[in-house]
PDB file of C-alpha atoms and ligand atoms in Angstrom:
ATOM      1  CA  MET B 213      82.865  94.072  81.710  1.00 96.00           C
ATOM      2  CA  LEU B 214      83.258  90.856  82.949  1.00 98.00           C
ATOM      3  CA  LYS B 215      81.067  89.381  85.660  1.00 98.00           C
ATOM      4  CA  VAL B 216      80.700  85.360  86.547  1.00 98.00           C
ATOM      5  CA  ASP B 217      78.222  84.572  88.232  1.00 97.00           C
ATOM      6  CA  ASN B 218      78.441  81.350  90.220  1.00 97.00           C
ATOM      7  CA  LEU B 219      79.926  79.742  88.003  1.00 98.00           C
ATOM      8  CA  VAL B 220      80.738  75.210  89.078  1.00 98.00           C
ATOM      9  CA  VAL B 221      83.298  73.554  86.457  1.00 98.00           C
ATOM     10  CA  LYS B 222      83.809  70.302  86.138  1.00 98.00           C
ATOM     11  CA  VAL B 223      87.553  68.962  84.967  1.00 97.00           C
ATOM     12  CA  ASP B 224      87.201  64.490  83.858  1.00 96.00           C
ATOM     13  CA  ASN B 225      84.287  64.509  85.562  1.00 96.00           C
ATOM     14  CA  LYS B 226      85.556  65.947  88.641  1.00 98.00           C
ATOM     15  CA  GLU B 227      84.043  69.270  90.122  1.00 98.00           C
ATOM     16  CA  ILE B 228      86.933  72.361  90.065  1.00 98.00           C
ATOM     17  CA  LEU B 229      85.175  75.162  90.408  1.00 98.00           C
ATOM     18  CA  LYS B 230      82.785  75.122  92.823  1.00 98.00           C
ATOM     19  CA  GLY B 231      80.453  78.056  92.430  1.00 98.00           C
ATOM     20  CA  ILE B 232      82.670  81.266  91.599  1.00 98.00           C
ATOM     21  CA  ASP B 233      81.155  84.427  91.598  1.00 97.00           C
ATOM     22  CA  PHE B 234      83.888  86.879  90.042  1.00 98.00           C
ATOM     23  CA  GLU B 235      83.993  90.407  88.510  1.00 97.00           C
ATOM     24  CA  LEU B 236      86.021  93.049  87.014  1.00 97.00           C
ATOM     25  CA  LYS B 237      85.164  96.712  85.843  1.00 96.00           C
ATOM     26  CA  ASP B 238      87.021  98.705  82.749  1.00 95.00           C
ATOM     27  CA  ASN B 239      89.887  98.695  82.755  1.00 95.00           C
ATOM     28  CA  GLU B 240      90.354  97.096  85.921  1.00 97.00           C
ATOM     29  CA  ILE B 241      92.879  94.321  87.077  1.00 98.00           C
ATOM     30  CA  GLY B 242      91.639  91.827  89.229  1.00 98.00           C
ATOM     31  CA  VAL B 243      94.819  89.258  91.102  1.00 98.00           C
ATOM     32  CA  ILE B 244      93.966  85.409  91.634  1.00 98.00           C
ATOM     33  CA  PHE B 245      95.965  84.157  94.764  1.00 97.00           C
ATOM     34  CA  GLY B 246      95.820  80.388  96.372  1.00 96.00           C
ATOM     35  CA  GLN B 247      97.236  77.070  96.940  1.00 95.00           C
ATOM     36  CA  ASN B 248      98.223  75.450  94.575  1.00 94.00           C
ATOM     37  CA  GLY B 249      95.132  73.075  93.509  1.00 96.00           C
ATOM     38  CA  SER B 250      92.900  75.545  93.883  1.00 97.00           C
ATOM     39  CA  GLY B 251      91.399  76.157  90.795  1.00 98.00           C
ATOM     40  CA  LYS B 252      93.437  79.578  90.167  1.00 98.00           C
ATOM     41  CA  SER B 253      94.318  77.739  86.580  1.00 97.00           C
ATOM     42  CA  THR B 254      91.386  76.009  86.089  1.00 98.00           C
ATOM     43  CA  PHE B 255      89.235  78.949  86.341  1.00 98.00           C
ATOM     44  CA  LEU B 256      91.426  81.415  83.661  1.00 98.00           C
ATOM     45  CA  GLN B 257      91.598  78.577  81.044  1.00 98.00           C
ATOM     46  CA  THR B 258      87.208  77.660  81.645  1.00 98.00           C
ATOM     47  CA  LEU B 259      86.978  81.626  80.439  1.00 98.00           C
ATOM     48  CA  MET B 260      89.113  81.064  77.795  1.00 98.00           C
ATOM     49  CA  GLY B 261      87.098  78.397  76.930  1.00 98.00           C
ATOM     50  CA  PHE B 262      89.649  75.605  76.956  1.00 97.00           C
ATOM     51  CA  SER B 263      87.117  71.927  75.974  1.00 95.00           C
ATOM     52  CA  ASP B 264      88.389  69.878  79.261  1.00 96.00           C
ATOM     53  CA  TYR B 265      86.695  72.409  81.075  1.00 97.00           C
ATOM     54  CA  LYS B 266      83.084  71.117  81.064  1.00 97.00           C
ATOM     55  CA  VAL B 267      80.279  74.420  82.467  1.00 97.00           C
ATOM     56  CA  LYS B 268      77.929  72.960  85.231  1.00 97.00           C
ATOM     57  CA  ASN B 269      76.203  75.830  86.297  1.00 97.00           C
ATOM     58  CA  GLY B 270      76.386  80.081  85.931  1.00 97.00           C
ATOM     59  CA  LYS B 271      77.247  82.598  83.588  1.00 97.00           C
ATOM     60  CA  ILE B 272      80.569  84.239  82.097  1.00 98.00           C
ATOM     61  CA  ILE B 273      79.055  87.385  81.053  1.00 98.00           C
ATOM     62  CA  PHE B 274      81.418  88.714  78.602  1.00 98.00           C
ATOM     63  CA  GLU B 275      80.456  93.022  78.079  1.00 96.00           C
ATOM     64  CA  ASN B 276      77.557  91.776  78.362  1.00 94.00           C
ATOM     65  CA  GLN B 277      76.757  88.813  76.133  1.00 95.00           C
ATOM     66  CA  ASN B 278      76.842  84.739  78.295  1.00 96.00           C
ATOM     67  CA  ILE B 279      79.291  83.361  76.630  1.00 97.00           C
ATOM     68  CA  ALA B 280      79.976  80.388  78.868  1.00 95.00           C
ATOM     69  CA  ASN B 281      78.857  78.341  75.687  1.00 93.00           C
ATOM     70  CA  GLU B 282      80.906  79.519  72.979  1.00 96.00           C
ATOM     71  CA  SER B 283      84.403  78.520  71.320  1.00 96.00           C
ATOM     72  CA  ILE B 284      87.651  79.354  72.190  1.00 97.00           C
ATOM     73  CA  ASP B 285      87.916  81.354  68.838  1.00 94.00           C
ATOM     74  CA  LYS B 286      84.546  83.229  69.101  1.00 96.00           C
ATOM     75  CA  ARG B 287      86.246  84.635  72.314  1.00 97.00           C
ATOM     76  CA  ALA B 288      89.758  85.381  70.967  1.00 95.00           C
ATOM     77  CA  LYS B 289      87.737  87.418  69.453  1.00 95.00           C
ATOM     78  CA  LEU B 290      85.591  89.561  71.713  1.00 97.00           C
ATOM     79  CA  GLY B 291      88.461  90.216  73.068  1.00 96.00           C
ATOM     80  CA  MET B 292      89.848  87.718  75.183  1.00 97.00           C
ATOM     81  CA  GLY B 293      93.611  86.356  75.317  1.00 97.00           C
ATOM     82  CA  ILE B 294      95.369  84.176  77.600  1.00 97.00           C
ATOM     83  CA  MET B 295      99.030  83.646  78.520  1.00 96.00           C
ATOM     84  CA  LEU B 296      99.247  79.202  80.196  1.00 93.00           C
ATOM     85  CA  GLN B 297     101.174  78.599  83.132  1.00 89.00           C
ATOM     86  CA  LYS B 298     102.561  76.223  81.000  1.00 88.00           C
ATOM     87  CA  PRO B 299     102.949  77.259  77.093  1.00 91.00           C
ATOM     88  CA  PRO B 300     103.280  74.325  75.124  1.00 91.00           C
ATOM     89  CA  VAL B 301     105.709  74.379  72.616  1.00 94.00           C
ATOM     90  CA  ILE B 302     105.516  73.956  68.694  1.00 94.00           C
ATOM     91  CA  LYS B 303     106.967  72.013  67.156  1.00 94.00           C
ATOM     92  CA  GLY B 304     107.597  73.040  63.026  1.00 94.00           C
ATOM     93  CA  VAL B 305     105.620  77.106  63.599  1.00 95.00           C
ATOM     94  CA  LYS B 306     107.438  79.959  63.237  1.00 95.00           C
ATOM     95  CA  LEU B 307     106.649  82.611  66.578  1.00 95.00           C
ATOM     96  CA  ILE B 308     105.936  85.131  62.431  1.00 96.00           C
ATOM     97  CA  ASP B 309     103.174  82.841  61.733  1.00 95.00           C
ATOM     98  CA  VAL B 310     101.131  83.039  64.433  1.00 93.00           C
ATOM     99  CA  LEU B 311     102.062  86.439  64.988  1.00 95.00           C
ATOM    100  CA  LYS B 312     100.945  87.249  61.660  1.00 95.00           C
ATOM    101  CA  LEU B 313      97.502  86.035  62.553  1.00 92.00           C
ATOM    102  CA  LEU B 314      96.718  87.745  64.891  1.00 90.00           C
ATOM    103  CA  ASN B 315      97.585  91.160  64.032  1.00 90.00           C
ATOM    104  CA  ASN B 316      97.730  91.613  59.967  1.00 89.00           C
ATOM    105  CA  ASN B 317     100.498  94.856  60.151  1.00 93.00           C
ATOM    106  CA  GLU B 318     103.315  93.118  59.923  1.00 93.00           C
ATOM    107  CA  GLU B 319     105.844  96.586  60.090  1.00 95.00           C
ATOM    108  CA  GLU B 320     103.934  96.982  63.775  1.00 95.00           C
ATOM    109  CA  ILE B 321     105.442  93.573  64.654  1.00 96.00           C
ATOM    110  CA  LEU B 322     108.390  94.318  63.691  1.00 97.00           C
ATOM    111  CA  ASN B 323     108.509  98.088  65.061  1.00 96.00           C
ATOM    112  CA  LEU B 324     107.155  96.260  68.807  1.00 96.00           C
ATOM    113  CA  ALA B 325     109.424  92.896  68.524  1.00 96.00           C
ATOM    114  CA  LYS B 326     112.386  95.755  68.332  1.00 96.00           C
ATOM    115  CA  LYS B 327     110.851  97.845  71.470  1.00 95.00           C
ATOM    116  CA  TYR B 328     109.865  93.911  73.145  1.00 94.00           C
ATOM    117  CA  ASN B 329     113.924  93.066  71.859  1.00 93.00           C
ATOM    118  CA  MET B 330     111.719  90.372  70.365  1.00 95.00           C
ATOM    119  CA  GLU B 331     113.277  90.050  67.145  1.00 95.00           C
ATOM    120  CA  SER B 332     115.927  87.113  67.878  1.00 94.00           C
ATOM    121  CA  TYR B 333     112.803  84.691  68.567  1.00 94.00           C
ATOM    122  CA  LEU B 334     110.169  85.327  65.743  1.00 96.00           C
ATOM    123  CA  TYR B 335     112.179  83.031  63.258  1.00 95.00           C
ATOM    124  CA  ARG B 336     112.610  80.683  65.734  1.00 95.00           C
ATOM    125  CA  GLU B 337     110.088  77.831  66.651  1.00 95.00           C
ATOM    126  CA  ILE B 338     107.358  78.767  68.907  1.00 95.00           C
ATOM    127  CA  ASN B 339     108.665  78.094  72.657  1.00 93.00           C
ATOM    128  CA  LYS B 340     111.681  75.254  71.500  1.00 94.00           C
ATOM    129  CA  GLY B 341     114.449  75.643  73.187  1.00 92.00           C
ATOM    130  CA  PHE B 342     113.154  78.609  75.496  1.00 91.00           C
ATOM    131  CA  SER B 343     115.227  79.290  78.758  1.00 89.00           C
ATOM    132  CA  GLY B 344     111.756  79.474  81.205  1.00 89.00           C
ATOM    133  CA  GLY B 345     111.485  83.503  80.810  1.00 90.00           C
ATOM    134  CA  GLU B 346     111.944  83.392  77.047  1.00 92.00           C
ATOM    135  CA  ILE B 347     109.144  81.493  76.577  1.00 93.00           C
ATOM    136  CA  LYS B 348     106.781  83.842  79.276  1.00 94.00           C
ATOM    137  CA  ARG B 349     108.254  86.490  77.552  1.00 95.00           C
ATOM    138  CA  SER B 350     107.472  85.145  73.940  1.00 95.00           C
ATOM    139  CA  GLU B 351     103.807  84.420  75.159  1.00 95.00           C
ATOM    140  CA  LEU B 352     103.392  87.768  76.883  1.00 96.00           C
ATOM    141  CA  PHE B 353     104.782  89.418  73.004  1.00 96.00           C
ATOM    142  CA  SER B 354     101.964  87.641  71.582  1.00 96.00           C
ATOM    143  CA  LEU B 355      99.347  89.142  73.379  1.00 96.00           C
ATOM    144  CA  ILE B 356     100.677  92.600  73.038  1.00 96.00           C
ATOM    145  CA  ILE B 357     100.141  92.236  69.448  1.00 96.00           C
ATOM    146  CA  GLN B 358      97.196  90.426  69.917  1.00 95.00           C
ATOM    147  CA  SER B 359      96.422  93.146  71.946  1.00 94.00           C
ATOM    148  CA  PRO B 360      93.128  92.258  74.258  1.00 96.00           C
ATOM    149  CA  LYS B 361      90.457  93.648  76.070  1.00 97.00           C
ATOM    150  CA  LEU B 362      90.930  91.040  78.859  1.00 98.00           C
ATOM    151  CA  ALA B 363      94.529  89.626  79.566  1.00 98.00           C
ATOM    152  CA  LEU B 364      94.145  86.609  81.306  1.00 98.00           C
ATOM    153  CA  ILE B 365      97.717  86.207  82.748  1.00 98.00           C
ATOM    154  CA  ASP B 366      98.322  82.536  84.779  1.00 97.00           C
ATOM    155  CA  GLU B 367     101.840  83.309  86.329  1.00 96.00           C
ATOM    156  CA  PRO B 368     104.204  84.999  84.437  1.00 95.00           C
ATOM    157  CA  GLU B 369     106.865  85.639  87.479  1.00 92.00           C
ATOM    158  CA  SER B 370     107.268  81.382  87.661  1.00 88.00           C
ATOM    159  CA  GLY B 371     110.136  79.313  86.504  1.00 85.00           C
ATOM    160  CA  VAL B 372     111.882  83.236  86.127  1.00 90.00           C
ATOM    161  CA  ASP B 373     114.915  85.208  86.784  1.00 88.00           C
ATOM    162  CA  VAL B 374     115.564  88.283  88.080  1.00 86.00           C
ATOM    163  CA  ASP B 375     116.473  90.216  84.693  1.00 85.00           C
ATOM    164  CA  ASN B 376     113.529  88.269  83.013  1.00 89.00           C
ATOM    165  CA  LEU B 377     111.311  89.360  85.767  1.00 92.00           C
ATOM    166  CA  LYS B 378     111.705  92.995  84.812  1.00 92.00           C
ATOM    167  CA  LEU B 379     111.127  92.392  81.024  1.00 92.00           C
ATOM    168  CA  ILE B 380     108.227  90.451  82.452  1.00 95.00           C
ATOM    169  CA  GLY B 381     106.893  93.239  84.401  1.00 95.00           C
ATOM    170  CA  GLU B 382     107.242  96.538  82.190  1.00 94.00           C
ATOM    171  CA  MET B 383     105.192  94.214  79.314  1.00 95.00           C
ATOM    172  CA  ILE B 384     102.986  93.551  81.807  1.00 97.00           C
ATOM    173  CA  LYS B 385     102.582  96.875  83.035  1.00 95.00           C
ATOM    174  CA  ASN B 386     102.254  98.044  78.879  1.00 94.00           C
ATOM    175  CA  LEU B 387     100.102  95.421  78.095  1.00 95.00           C
ATOM    176  CA  ILE B 388      97.187  96.140  81.148  1.00 94.00           C
ATOM    177  CA  GLN B 389      97.286 100.192  79.570  1.00 92.00           C
ATOM    178  CA  ASN B 390      93.654 101.195  79.519  1.00 90.00           C
ATOM    179  CA  ARG B 391      92.396  97.005  79.138  1.00 95.00           C
ATOM    180  CA  SER B 392      91.441  94.620  82.134  1.00 97.00           C
ATOM    181  CA  GLY B 393      93.155  92.077  82.539  1.00 98.00           C
ATOM    182  CA  ILE B 394      93.710  88.861  85.491  1.00 98.00           C
ATOM    183  CA  VAL B 395      97.147  88.222  86.216  1.00 98.00           C
ATOM    184  CA  ILE B 396      97.461  84.548  88.680  1.00 98.00           C
ATOM    185  CA  THR B 397     100.991  85.332  90.752  1.00 96.00           C
ATOM    186  CA  HIS B 398     102.404  82.823  93.519  1.00 87.00           C
ATOM    187  CA  THR B 399     105.063  84.759  94.191  1.00 90.00           C
ATOM    188  CA  GLY B 400     103.814  87.967  94.673  1.00 93.00           C
ATOM    189  CA  GLU B 401     106.481  89.320  92.939  1.00 93.00           C
ATOM    190  CA  ILE B 402     104.848  90.543  89.738  1.00 95.00           C
ATOM    191  CA  LEU B 403     101.689  93.387  91.542  1.00 97.00           C
ATOM    192  CA  LYS B 404     104.538  96.277  92.010  1.00 94.00           C
ATOM    193  CA  TYR B 405     103.717  96.360  88.258  1.00 96.00           C
ATOM    194  CA  LEU B 406     100.263  96.452  88.738  1.00 97.00           C
ATOM    195  CA  PRO B 407      98.347  99.604  89.502  1.00 97.00           C
ATOM    196  CA  ASP B 408      97.689 100.176  93.502  1.00 97.00           C
ATOM    197  CA  ASN B 409      93.849  99.923  92.505  1.00 97.00           C
ATOM    198  CA  SER B 410      94.255  96.344  91.340  1.00 98.00           C
ATOM    199  CA  LYS B 411      90.827  93.461  92.853  1.00 98.00           C
ATOM    200  CA  GLY B 412      92.931  91.107  94.717  1.00 98.00           C
ATOM    201  CA  PHE B 413      90.406  87.486  95.286  1.00 98.00           C
ATOM    202  CA  ILE B 414      91.931  84.834  97.032  1.00 97.00           C
ATOM    203  CA  PHE B 415      90.853  80.571  95.690  1.00 97.00           C
ATOM    204  CA  GLU B 416      90.406  77.990  97.534  1.00 97.00           C
ATOM    205  CA  ASN B 417      88.905  74.825  96.883  1.00 97.00           C
ATOM    206  CA  GLY B 418      87.634  76.157  93.653  1.00 98.00           C
ATOM    207  CA  LYS B 419      85.622  78.732  95.296  1.00 98.00           C
ATOM    208  CA  VAL B 420      86.398  82.098  96.397  1.00 97.00           C
ATOM    209  CA  ILE B 421      87.000  82.622  99.926  1.00 96.00           C
ATOM    210  CA  LYS B 422      88.427  86.104 100.620  1.00 96.00           C
ATOM    211  CA  LYS B 423      87.908  89.286  98.589  1.00 96.00           C
ATOM    212  CA  GLY B 424      90.239  92.990  99.136  1.00 97.00           C
ATOM    213  CA  LEU B 425      91.939  95.485  97.263  1.00 98.00           C
ATOM    214  CA  ALA B 426      95.858  93.059  95.902  1.00 98.00           C
ATOM    215  CA  LYS B 427      98.364  94.953  97.636  1.00 97.00           C
ATOM    216  CA  GLU B 428      96.373  94.225 101.192  1.00 96.00           C
ATOM    217  CA  LEU B 429      96.141  91.411 101.180  1.00 96.00           C
ATOM    218  CA  PHE B 430      99.284  90.251  99.574  1.00 96.00           C
ATOM    219  CA  LYS B 431     100.657  91.737 102.469  1.00 94.00           C
ATOM    220  CA  ASP B 432      98.446  89.941 104.294  1.00 92.00           C
ATOM    221  CA  ILE B 433      98.729  86.364 103.210  1.00 93.00           C
ATOM    222  CA  LYS B 434     103.197  86.310 103.483  1.00 90.00           C
ATOM    223  CA  LYS B 435     102.877  87.650 107.359  1.00 90.00           C
ATOM    224  CA  PHE B 436      99.273  85.162 108.279  1.00 87.00           C
ATOM    225  CA  GLY B 437      98.884  83.118 104.896  1.00 86.00           C
ATOM    226  CA  PHE B 438      95.991  82.434 103.140  1.00 85.00           C
ATOM    227  CA  ARG B 439      92.921  81.668 105.301  1.00 75.00           C
ATOM    228  CA  ARG B 440      93.194  84.421 108.493  1.00 62.00           C
ATOM    229  CA  GLY B 441      90.145  86.205 108.624  1.00 53.00           C
ATOM    230  CA  ASP B 442      88.090  83.624 106.920  1.00 53.00           C
ATOM    231  CA  GLU B 443      84.928  82.720 109.619  1.00 45.00           C
ATOM    232  CA  SER B 444      84.406  79.714 108.499  1.00 43.00           C
TER     233      SER B 444
HETATM  234  P1  ADP G 711      96.211  76.269  90.311  1.00 73.93           P
HETATM  235  O1  ADP G 711      96.538  76.952  89.268  1.00 73.93           O
HETATM  236  O2  ADP G 711      95.322  76.813  91.701  1.00 73.93           O
HETATM  237  O3  ADP G 711      97.439  75.061  91.566  1.00 73.93           O
HETATM  238  P2  ADP G 711      94.531  74.244  88.605  1.00 73.93           P
HETATM  239  O4  ADP G 711      93.398  74.543  88.069  1.00 73.93           O
HETATM  240  O5  ADP G 711      95.095  73.680  88.150  1.00 73.93           O
HETATM  241  O6  ADP G 711      94.563  75.156  90.606  1.00 73.93           O
HETATM  242  O7  ADP G 711      93.941  72.487  89.371  1.00 73.93           O
HETATM  243  C1  ADP G 711      93.287  72.502  90.528  1.00 73.93           C
HETATM  244  C2  ADP G 711      92.594  71.054  90.092  1.00 73.93           C
HETATM  245  O8  ADP G 711      92.040  70.695  89.021  1.00 73.93           O
HETATM  246  C3  ADP G 711      93.742  70.511  90.761  1.00 73.93           C
HETATM  247  O9  ADP G 711      93.119  69.353  90.952  1.00 73.93           O
HETATM  248  C4  ADP G 711      94.495  69.945  88.971  1.00 73.93           C
HETATM  249  O10 ADP G 711      94.784  68.552  89.266  1.00 73.93           O
HETATM  250  C5  ADP G 711      92.510  70.056  88.141  1.00 73.93           C
HETATM  251  N1  ADP G 711      93.610  69.767  87.335  1.00 73.93           N
HETATM  252  C6  ADP G 711      93.146  71.207  86.500  1.00 73.93           C
HETATM  253  N2  ADP G 711      93.376  70.544  84.900  1.00 73.93           N
HETATM  254  C7  ADP G 711      92.931  69.222  85.778  1.00 73.93           C
HETATM  255  C8  ADP G 711      92.730  67.817  84.575  1.00 73.93           C
HETATM  256  N3  ADP G 711      93.271  68.474  82.233  1.00 73.93           N
HETATM  257  N4  ADP G 711      92.513  66.806  84.536  1.00 73.93           N
HETATM  258  C9  ADP G 711      92.641  66.280  85.230  1.00 73.93           C
HETATM  259  N5  ADP G 711      92.824  67.060  86.702  1.00 73.93           N
HETATM  260  C10 ADP G 711      93.010  68.790  86.514  1.00 73.93           C
HETATM  261 MG1   MG G 712      99.755  76.242  90.833  1.00 73.93          MG
HETATM  262 MG1   MG G 713      98.036  76.684  88.519  1.00 73.93          MG
END
């Protein structure tokens, strides 16, 4: 469903991604590991189509079409959705207003809000005064309402306490059921909510330096750091 071929991306005229190859089949989950600054968030935001990220080379094939030059809203319509690592506060806009744009079935929104205990957030301004965990839950809730074919999820567990982590884990589990997803994780805590066959990718300096089963890769990372087994 997604095939990224030799993707080179510049931000502020600096090359950040230096030839990424990445592939995901239908219903598959990809997990990205890597040091701070290795290009993980840049990769997800490039997939989504944010305008700061200039594709200089390579292809992004999403469901058999090259979308590397498509707008962000076209990509959303084709079925991509993202949860940013640091979601912005949007003053003056209530969560419910955005949810209604994402899904015109208001009854379904209200039912899901009940299910995920999000009712009290619906009529607040987006992320304003929310705690770290509440922001992540609110953003994930928007993704659930949007129901994308490919969910891009950037560090869902950072800044989140244990209770919220469990809620977030369950939300992600539901979100990616029978769908595809890419999840960036720093701590690996989210792995226990992801399928055992999730694919793992280690990023370093704008490249993928290692691939394998995500859970196996993470065991190695915990023991040996990011570079073990790399020949170069
Ligand atoms: P990661 O998510 O792996 O921690 P990022 O993708 O956020 O890494 O960042 C990779 C590199 O790109 C970093 O050196 C970062 O400073 C730089 N970078 C990312 N976004 C921007 C931006 N909007 N402007 C300038 N530099 C950026
Ligand atoms: Mg980071
Ligand atoms: Mg990041």
